[in-house]
Tab-separated table of C-alpha atoms and ligand atoms in Angstrom:
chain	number	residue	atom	x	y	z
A	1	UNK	CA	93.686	61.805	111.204
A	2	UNK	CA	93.537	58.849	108.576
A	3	UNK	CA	91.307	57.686	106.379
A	4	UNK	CA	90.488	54.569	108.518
A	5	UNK	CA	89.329	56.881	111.447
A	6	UNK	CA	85.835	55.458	111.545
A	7	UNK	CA	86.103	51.870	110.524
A	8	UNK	CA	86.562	50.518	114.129
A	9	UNK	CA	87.409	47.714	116.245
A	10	UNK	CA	88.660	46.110	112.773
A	11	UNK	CA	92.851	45.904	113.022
A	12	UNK	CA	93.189	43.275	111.286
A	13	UNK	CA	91.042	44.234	108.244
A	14	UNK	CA	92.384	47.629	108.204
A	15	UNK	CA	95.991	45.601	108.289
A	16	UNK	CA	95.593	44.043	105.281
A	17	UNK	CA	93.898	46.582	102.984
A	18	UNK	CA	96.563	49.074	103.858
A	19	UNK	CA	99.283	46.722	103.077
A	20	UNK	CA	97.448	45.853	99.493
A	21	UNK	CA	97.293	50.230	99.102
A	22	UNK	CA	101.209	50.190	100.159
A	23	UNK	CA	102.483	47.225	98.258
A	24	UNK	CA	100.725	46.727	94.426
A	25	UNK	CA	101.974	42.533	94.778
A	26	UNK	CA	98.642	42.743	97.823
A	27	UNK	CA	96.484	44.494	95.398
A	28	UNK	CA	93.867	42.841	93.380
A	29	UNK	CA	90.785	43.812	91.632
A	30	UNK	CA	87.788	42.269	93.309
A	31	UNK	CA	86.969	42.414	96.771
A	32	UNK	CA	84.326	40.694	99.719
A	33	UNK	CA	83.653	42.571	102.573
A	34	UNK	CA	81.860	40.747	104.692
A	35	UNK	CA	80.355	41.312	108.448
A	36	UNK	CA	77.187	41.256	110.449
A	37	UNK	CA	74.909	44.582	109.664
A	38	UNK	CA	75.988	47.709	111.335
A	39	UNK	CA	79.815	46.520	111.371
A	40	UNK	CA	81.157	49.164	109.447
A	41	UNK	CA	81.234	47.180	105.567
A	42	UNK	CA	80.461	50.139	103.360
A	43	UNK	CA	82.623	52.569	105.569
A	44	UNK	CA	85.718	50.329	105.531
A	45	UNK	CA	84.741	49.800	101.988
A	46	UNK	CA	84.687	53.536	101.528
A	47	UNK	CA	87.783	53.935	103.655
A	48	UNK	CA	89.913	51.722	101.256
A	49	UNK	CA	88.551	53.718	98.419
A	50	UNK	CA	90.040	56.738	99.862
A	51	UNK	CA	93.403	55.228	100.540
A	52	UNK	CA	93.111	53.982	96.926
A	53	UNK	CA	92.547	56.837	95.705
A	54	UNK	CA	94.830	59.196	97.865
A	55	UNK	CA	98.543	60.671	96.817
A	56	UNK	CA	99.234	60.021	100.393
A	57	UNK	CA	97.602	56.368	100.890
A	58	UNK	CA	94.814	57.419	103.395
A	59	UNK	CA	95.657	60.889	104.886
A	60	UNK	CA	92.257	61.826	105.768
A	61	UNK	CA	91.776	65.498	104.702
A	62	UNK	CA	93.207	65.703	101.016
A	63	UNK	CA	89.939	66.394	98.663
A	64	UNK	CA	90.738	62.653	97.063
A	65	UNK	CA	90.230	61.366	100.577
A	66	UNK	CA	86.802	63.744	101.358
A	67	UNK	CA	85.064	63.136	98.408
A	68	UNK	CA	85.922	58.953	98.007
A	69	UNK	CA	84.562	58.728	101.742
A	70	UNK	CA	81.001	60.767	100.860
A	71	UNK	CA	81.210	59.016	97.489
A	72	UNK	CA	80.776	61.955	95.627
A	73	UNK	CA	83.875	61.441	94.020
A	74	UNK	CA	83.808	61.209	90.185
A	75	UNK	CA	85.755	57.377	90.147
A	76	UNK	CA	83.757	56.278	93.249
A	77	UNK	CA	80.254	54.508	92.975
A	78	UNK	CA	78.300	53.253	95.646
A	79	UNK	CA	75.212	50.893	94.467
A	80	UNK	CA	72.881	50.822	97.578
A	81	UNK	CA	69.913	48.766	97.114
A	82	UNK	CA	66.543	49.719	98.362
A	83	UNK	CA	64.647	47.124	96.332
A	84	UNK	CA	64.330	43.302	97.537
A	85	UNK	CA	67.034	42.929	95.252
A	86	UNK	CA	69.617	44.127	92.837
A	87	UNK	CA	68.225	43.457	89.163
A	88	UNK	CA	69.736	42.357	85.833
A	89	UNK	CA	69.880	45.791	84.232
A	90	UNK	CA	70.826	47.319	87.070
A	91	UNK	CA	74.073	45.163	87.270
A	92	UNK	CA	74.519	45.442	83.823
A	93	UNK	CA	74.687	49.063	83.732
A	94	UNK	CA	77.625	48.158	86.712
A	95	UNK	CA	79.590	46.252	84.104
A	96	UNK	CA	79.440	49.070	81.296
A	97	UNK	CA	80.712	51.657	83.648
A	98	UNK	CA	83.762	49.233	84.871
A	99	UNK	CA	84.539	49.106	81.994
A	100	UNK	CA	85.048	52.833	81.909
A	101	UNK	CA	88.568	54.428	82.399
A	102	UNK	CA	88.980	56.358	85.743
A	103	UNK	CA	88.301	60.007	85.258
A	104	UNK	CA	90.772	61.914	87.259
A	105	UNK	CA	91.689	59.007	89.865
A	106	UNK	CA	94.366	56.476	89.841
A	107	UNK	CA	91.612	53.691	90.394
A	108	UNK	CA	87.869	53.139	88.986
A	109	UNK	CA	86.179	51.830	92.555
A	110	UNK	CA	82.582	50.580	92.730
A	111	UNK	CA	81.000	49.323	95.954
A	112	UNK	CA	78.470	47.270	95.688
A	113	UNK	CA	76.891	47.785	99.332
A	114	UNK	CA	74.486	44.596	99.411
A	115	UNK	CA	75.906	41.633	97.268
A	116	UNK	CA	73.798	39.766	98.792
A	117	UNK	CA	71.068	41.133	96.815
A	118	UNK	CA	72.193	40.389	93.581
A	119	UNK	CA	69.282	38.364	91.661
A	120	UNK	CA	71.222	35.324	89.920
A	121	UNK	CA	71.034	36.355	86.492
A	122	UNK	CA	72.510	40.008	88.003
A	123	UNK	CA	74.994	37.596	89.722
A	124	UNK	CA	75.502	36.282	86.318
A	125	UNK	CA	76.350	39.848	84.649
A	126	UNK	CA	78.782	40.728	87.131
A	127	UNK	CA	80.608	37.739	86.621
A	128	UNK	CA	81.867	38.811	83.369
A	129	UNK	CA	83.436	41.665	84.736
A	130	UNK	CA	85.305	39.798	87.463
A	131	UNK	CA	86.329	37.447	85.100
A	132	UNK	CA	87.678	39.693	82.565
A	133	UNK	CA	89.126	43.072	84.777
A	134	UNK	CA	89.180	45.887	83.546
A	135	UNK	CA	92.372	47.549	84.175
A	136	UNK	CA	92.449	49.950	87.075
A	137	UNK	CA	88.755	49.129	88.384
A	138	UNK	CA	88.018	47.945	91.633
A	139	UNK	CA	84.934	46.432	92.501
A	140	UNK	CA	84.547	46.004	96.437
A	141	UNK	CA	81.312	43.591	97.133
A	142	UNK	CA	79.410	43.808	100.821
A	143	UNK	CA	77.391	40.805	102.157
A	144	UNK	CA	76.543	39.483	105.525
A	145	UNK	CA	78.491	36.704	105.233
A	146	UNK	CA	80.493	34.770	102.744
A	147	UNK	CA	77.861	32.522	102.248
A	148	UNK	CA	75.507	34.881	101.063
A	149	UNK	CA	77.258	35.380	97.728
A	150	UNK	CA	77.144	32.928	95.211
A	151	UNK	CA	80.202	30.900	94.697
A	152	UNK	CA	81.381	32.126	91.471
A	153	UNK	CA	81.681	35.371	92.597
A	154	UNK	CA	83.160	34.797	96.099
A	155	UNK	CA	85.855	32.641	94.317
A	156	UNK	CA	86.802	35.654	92.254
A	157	UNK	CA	87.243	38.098	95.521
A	158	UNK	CA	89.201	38.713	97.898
A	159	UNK	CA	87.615	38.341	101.523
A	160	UNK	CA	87.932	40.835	103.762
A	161	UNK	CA	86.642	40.050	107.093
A	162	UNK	CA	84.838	42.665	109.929
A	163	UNK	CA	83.785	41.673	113.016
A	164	UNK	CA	81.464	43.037	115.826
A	165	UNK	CA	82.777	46.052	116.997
A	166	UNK	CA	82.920	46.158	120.858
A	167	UNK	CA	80.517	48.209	122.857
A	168	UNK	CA	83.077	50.371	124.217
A	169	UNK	CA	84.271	50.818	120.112
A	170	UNK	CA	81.001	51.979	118.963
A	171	UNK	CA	80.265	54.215	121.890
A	172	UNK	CA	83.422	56.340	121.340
A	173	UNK	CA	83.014	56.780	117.525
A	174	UNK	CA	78.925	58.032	118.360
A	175	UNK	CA	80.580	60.744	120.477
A	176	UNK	CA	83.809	60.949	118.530
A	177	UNK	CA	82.075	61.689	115.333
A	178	UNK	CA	78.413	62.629	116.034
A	179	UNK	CA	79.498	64.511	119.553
A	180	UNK	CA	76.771	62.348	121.721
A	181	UNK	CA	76.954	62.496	125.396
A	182	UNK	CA	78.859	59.567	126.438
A	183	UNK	CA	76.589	57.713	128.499
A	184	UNK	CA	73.945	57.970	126.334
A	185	UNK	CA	76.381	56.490	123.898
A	186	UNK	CA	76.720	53.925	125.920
A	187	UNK	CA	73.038	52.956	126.381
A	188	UNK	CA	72.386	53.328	122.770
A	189	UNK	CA	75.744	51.049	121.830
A	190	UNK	CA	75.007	48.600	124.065
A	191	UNK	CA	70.852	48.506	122.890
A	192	UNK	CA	71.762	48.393	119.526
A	193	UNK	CA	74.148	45.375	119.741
A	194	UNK	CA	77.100	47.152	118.770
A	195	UNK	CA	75.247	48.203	115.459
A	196	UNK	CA	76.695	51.609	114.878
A	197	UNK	CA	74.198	52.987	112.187
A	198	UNK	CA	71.332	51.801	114.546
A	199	UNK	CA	73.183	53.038	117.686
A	200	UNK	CA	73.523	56.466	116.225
A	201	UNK	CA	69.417	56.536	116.091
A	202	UNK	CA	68.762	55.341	118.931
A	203	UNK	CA	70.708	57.935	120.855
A	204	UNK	CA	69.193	61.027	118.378
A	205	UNK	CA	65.865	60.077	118.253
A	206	UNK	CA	63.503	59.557	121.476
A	207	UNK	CA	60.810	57.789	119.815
A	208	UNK	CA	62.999	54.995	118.522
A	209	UNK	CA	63.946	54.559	122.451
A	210	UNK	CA	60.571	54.788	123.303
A	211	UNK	CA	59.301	51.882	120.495
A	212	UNK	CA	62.371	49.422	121.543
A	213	UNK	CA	61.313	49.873	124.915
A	214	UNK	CA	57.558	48.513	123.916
A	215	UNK	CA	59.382	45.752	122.091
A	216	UNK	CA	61.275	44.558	125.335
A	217	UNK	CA	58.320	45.028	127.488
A	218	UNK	CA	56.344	42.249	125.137
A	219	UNK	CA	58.579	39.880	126.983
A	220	UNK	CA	56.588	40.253	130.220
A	221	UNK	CA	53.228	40.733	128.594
A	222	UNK	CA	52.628	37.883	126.463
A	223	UNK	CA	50.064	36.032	129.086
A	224	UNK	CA	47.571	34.723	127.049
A	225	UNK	CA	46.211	34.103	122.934
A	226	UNK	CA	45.037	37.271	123.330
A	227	UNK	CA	48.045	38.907	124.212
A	228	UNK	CA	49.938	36.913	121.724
A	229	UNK	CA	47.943	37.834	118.589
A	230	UNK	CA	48.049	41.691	119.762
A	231	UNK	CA	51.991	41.583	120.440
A	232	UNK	CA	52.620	40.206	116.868
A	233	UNK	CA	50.160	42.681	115.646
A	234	UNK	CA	52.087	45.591	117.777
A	235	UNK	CA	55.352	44.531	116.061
A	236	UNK	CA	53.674	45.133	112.641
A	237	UNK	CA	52.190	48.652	113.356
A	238	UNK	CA	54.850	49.704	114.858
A	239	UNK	CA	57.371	48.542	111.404
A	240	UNK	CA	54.470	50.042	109.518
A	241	UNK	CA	54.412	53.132	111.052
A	242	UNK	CA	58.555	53.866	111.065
A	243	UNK	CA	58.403	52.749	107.742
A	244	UNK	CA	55.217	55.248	106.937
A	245	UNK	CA	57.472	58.226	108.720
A	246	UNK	CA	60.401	57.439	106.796
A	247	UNK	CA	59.350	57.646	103.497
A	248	UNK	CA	55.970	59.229	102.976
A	249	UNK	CA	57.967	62.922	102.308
A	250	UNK	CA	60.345	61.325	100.368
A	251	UNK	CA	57.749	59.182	98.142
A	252	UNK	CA	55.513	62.683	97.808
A	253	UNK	CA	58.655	64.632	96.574
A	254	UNK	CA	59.443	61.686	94.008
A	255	UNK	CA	56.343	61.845	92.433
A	256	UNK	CA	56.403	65.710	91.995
A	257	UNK	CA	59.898	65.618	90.538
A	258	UNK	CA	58.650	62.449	87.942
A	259	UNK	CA	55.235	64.742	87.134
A	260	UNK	CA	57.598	67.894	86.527
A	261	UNK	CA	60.132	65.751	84.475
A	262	UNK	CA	57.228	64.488	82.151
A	263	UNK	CA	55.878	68.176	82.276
A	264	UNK	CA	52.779	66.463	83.381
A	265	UNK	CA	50.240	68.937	85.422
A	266	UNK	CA	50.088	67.551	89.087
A	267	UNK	CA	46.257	69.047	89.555
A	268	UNK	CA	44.842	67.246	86.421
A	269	UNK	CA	42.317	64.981	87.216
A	270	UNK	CA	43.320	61.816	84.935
A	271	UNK	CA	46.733	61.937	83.194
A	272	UNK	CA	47.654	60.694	79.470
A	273	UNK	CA	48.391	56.976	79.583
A	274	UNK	CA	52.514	57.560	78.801
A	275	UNK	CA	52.275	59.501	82.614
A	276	UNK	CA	50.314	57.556	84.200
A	277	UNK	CA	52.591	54.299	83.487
A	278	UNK	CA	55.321	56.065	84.689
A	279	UNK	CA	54.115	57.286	87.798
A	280	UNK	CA	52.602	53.603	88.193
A	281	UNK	CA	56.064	52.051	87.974
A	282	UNK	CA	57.267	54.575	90.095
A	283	UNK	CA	54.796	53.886	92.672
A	284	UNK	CA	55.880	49.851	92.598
A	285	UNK	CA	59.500	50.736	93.037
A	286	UNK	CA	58.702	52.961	96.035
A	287	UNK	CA	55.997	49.764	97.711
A	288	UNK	CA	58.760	47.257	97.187
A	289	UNK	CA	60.845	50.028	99.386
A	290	UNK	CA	58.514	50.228	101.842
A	291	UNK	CA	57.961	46.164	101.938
A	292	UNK	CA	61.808	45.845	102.551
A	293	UNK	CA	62.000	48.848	104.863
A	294	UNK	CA	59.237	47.317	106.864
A	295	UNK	CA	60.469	43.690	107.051
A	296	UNK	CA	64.074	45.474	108.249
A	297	UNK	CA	62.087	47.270	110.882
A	298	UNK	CA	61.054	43.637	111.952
A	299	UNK	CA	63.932	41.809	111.568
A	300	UNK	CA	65.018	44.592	114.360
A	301	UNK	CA	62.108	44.135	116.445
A	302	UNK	CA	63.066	40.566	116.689
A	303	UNK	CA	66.329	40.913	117.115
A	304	UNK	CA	65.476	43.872	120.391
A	305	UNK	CA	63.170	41.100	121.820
A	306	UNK	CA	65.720	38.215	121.201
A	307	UNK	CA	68.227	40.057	123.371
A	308	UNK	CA	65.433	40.126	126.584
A	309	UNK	CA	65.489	36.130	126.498
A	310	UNK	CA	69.331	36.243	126.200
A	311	UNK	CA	70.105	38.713	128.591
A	312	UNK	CA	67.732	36.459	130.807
A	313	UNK	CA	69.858	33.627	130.530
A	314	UNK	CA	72.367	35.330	131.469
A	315	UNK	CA	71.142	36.518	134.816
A	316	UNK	CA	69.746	32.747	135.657
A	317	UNK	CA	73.221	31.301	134.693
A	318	UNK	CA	74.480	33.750	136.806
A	319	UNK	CA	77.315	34.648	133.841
A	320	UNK	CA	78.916	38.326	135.159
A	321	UNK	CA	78.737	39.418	131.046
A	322	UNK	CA	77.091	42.817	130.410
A	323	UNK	CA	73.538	42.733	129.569
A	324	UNK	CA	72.556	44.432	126.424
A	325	UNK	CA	69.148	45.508	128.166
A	326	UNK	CA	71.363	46.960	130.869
A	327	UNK	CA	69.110	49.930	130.912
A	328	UNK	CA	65.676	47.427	132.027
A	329	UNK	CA	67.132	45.172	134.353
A	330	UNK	CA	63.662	44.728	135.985
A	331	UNK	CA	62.195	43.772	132.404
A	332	UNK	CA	64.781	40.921	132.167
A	333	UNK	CA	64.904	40.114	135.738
A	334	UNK	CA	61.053	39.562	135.610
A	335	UNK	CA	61.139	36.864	132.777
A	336	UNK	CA	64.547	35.424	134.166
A	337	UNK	CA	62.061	34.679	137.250
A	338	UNK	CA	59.566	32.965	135.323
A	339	UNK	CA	61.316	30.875	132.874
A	340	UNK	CA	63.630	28.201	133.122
A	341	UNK	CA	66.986	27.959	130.930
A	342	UNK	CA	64.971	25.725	129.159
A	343	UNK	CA	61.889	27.633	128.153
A	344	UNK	CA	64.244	30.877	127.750
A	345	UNK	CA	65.970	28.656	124.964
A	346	UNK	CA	62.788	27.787	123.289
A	347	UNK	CA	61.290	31.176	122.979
A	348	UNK	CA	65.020	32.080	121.552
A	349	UNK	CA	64.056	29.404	118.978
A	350	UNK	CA	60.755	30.449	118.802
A	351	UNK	CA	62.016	34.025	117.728
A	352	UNK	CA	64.809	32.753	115.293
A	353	UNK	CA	62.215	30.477	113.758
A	354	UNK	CA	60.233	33.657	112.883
A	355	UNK	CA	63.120	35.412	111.487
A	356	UNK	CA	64.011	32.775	109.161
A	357	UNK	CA	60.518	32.416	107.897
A	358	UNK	CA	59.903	36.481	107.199
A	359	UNK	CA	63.362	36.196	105.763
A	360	UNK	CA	61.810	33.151	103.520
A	361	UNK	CA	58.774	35.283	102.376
A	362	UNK	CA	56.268	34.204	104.835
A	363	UNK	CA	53.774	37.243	105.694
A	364	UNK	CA	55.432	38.377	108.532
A	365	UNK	CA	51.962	38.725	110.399
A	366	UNK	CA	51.526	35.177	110.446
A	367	UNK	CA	55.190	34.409	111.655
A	368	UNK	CA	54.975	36.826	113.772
A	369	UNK	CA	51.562	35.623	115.235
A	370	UNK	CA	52.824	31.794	115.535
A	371	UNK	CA	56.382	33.340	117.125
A	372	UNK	CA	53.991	35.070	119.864
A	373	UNK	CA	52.072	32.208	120.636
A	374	UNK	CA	55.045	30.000	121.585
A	375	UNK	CA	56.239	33.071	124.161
A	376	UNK	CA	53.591	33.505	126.518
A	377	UNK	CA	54.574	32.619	129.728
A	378	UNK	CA	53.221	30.045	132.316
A	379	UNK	CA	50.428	31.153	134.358
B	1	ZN	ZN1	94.207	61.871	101.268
């Protein structure tokens, strides 16, 4: 039982933090983590915190360990965004606390779970703090990719690289950890593209198997315009709707908890203006939420329907590699018989063309709409 018990498929990673928890020379005070989503960044972010943190460097079990890995520990932050990005004042408030003296711990930590998000002039506050350490803090970054941080900052860190987990990796933790059958595991591993956090839902919750299957299926239906148009329109309803059943109880509860804060009476018909501006920023922070939530939901989508066009290529170049849609062999098989290499790379084009564009602000019903069009198949 270590602390590292959960960040998997990542030896090399793990190598190299333990040695800079071991050996001081290997320590420093800014870190990168960086790795495709679902590869384990906050957790081996987390995981170092422990060991950081730890009498025993990473035991596992001590209540140093527990608490850094849950983040409820009093020297361990974890900034998760849920806005399109991480503001100025929000970073700033990062800085003052860094500057803060750990508590009970050897080590101040503060994970910064999407770097990526930082706004420039947020980028800009944070700098300060790399630049000038405070003694004993730790800040550990998370991004996608390197190149998703802006160069000032990435200069000052460490990099820590994670890779994709294998299937067989990501299957074992879901029934290690979260005791799921193992061929269910399996299915949901392998669906998910070896994205553990989306794995673990696919194998709990039906109707998440049930809406990727729809998104496969798209593959084979896109005939016509008029299949097109309602495919892309699909996609949206359906990222509407998980993002709707996600947070509509949590939004509700929110607002109750503001009203009761401001001692403002919930059944009143029209509320005194310093209430009623509350509430209304309140009720921007939870849209912009819901916009990001829903455009994730997408990204997903695309990413579900990608892996029918790859998986097809596969079976025409007659390449013995797994399939990811192992599980719908016919669904593949039937769009492997209808389209060449050729046209299978195009609507793989078509799809990352889409992706970049919602990632560039486009409304994603109009990507998504142009994205459909280029996928229907030959009479
Ligand atoms: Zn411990």
């Amino acid at each position: 039982m270590t602390v590292w018990r959960d960040v998997i498929g990542q030896e090399a990673a793990v190598a190299t933090l333990e040695n800079a928890v071991r050996n001081p020379a290997a320590m420093t005070h800014a870190w990168l983590f960086t790795g495709p989503p679902g590869s384990g960044r906050s957790v081996a972010a987390r995981a170092f915190a422990a060991a950081l943190l730890c009498p025993d460097g990473g035991c596992g079990t001590c209540r140093e360990c527990r608490t850094a890995l849950e983040a409820t520990h009093a020297d361990v932050d974890v900034v998760a965004t849920e806005g399109l990005s991480i503001k100025v004042e929000q970073a700033r408030d990062l800085v003052q606390l860094a500057a803060r003296r750990p508590s009970v711990g050897r080590y101040r930590v503060i994970v910064v779970e999407d770097a990526d998000r930082l706004t420039e002039r947020a980028a800009d506050a944070l700098l300060k703090a790399l630049e000038e350490p405070t003694p004993r803090t730790v800040w550990m970054l998370c991004a996608p990719s390197v190149e998703d941080v802006i160069i000032t900052i990435r200069s000052r860190s460490r990099h820590v690289r994670l890779r994709t987990p294998s299937v067989e990796a990501v299957a074992d933790l879901l029934t290690r950890r979260d005791g799921i059958d193992p061929s269910m595991a399996l299915y949901a591993a392998r669906a998910a593209q070896q994205h553990v956090g989306l794995a673990r839902r696919l194998a709990r919750d039906e109707h998440a198997r049930i809406r990727r299957h729809d998104v496969i299926t798209m593959a084979t239906r896109i005939t016509g315009v008029g299949e097109a148009i309602g495919a892309a329109q699909d996609i949206m309803t359906i990222a509407s709707e998980e993002s709707a059943a996600s947070s509509s109880e949590r939004d509700a509860a929110e607002k109750a908890r503001l009203m009761e804060v401001l001692g403002a009476d919930p059944s009143a018909r029209t509320q005194p203006p310093h209430i009623r501006s509350q509430v209304s920023s309140l009720e921007k922070e939870q849209k912009a939420r819901a916009t990001r939530f829903t455009r994730d939901v997408v990204d997903r989508a695309l990413l579900d329907l990608l892996s029918v066009y790859r998986d097809a290529l596969v079976v025409r170049t007659g390449a013995g590699t797994a399939l990811v849609n192992e599980d719908s062999r016919q669904v593949v098989q039937r769009v492997a018989d209808v389209l060449e290499a050729e046209a299978l790379l195009g609507a793989m084009d078509a799809i990352g063309t889409a992706r970049e564009r919602i990632g560039a602000n486009v409304a994603p019903l109009l990507a998504l709409e142009a994205m459909a069009l280029d996928l229907r198949l030959p009479r």
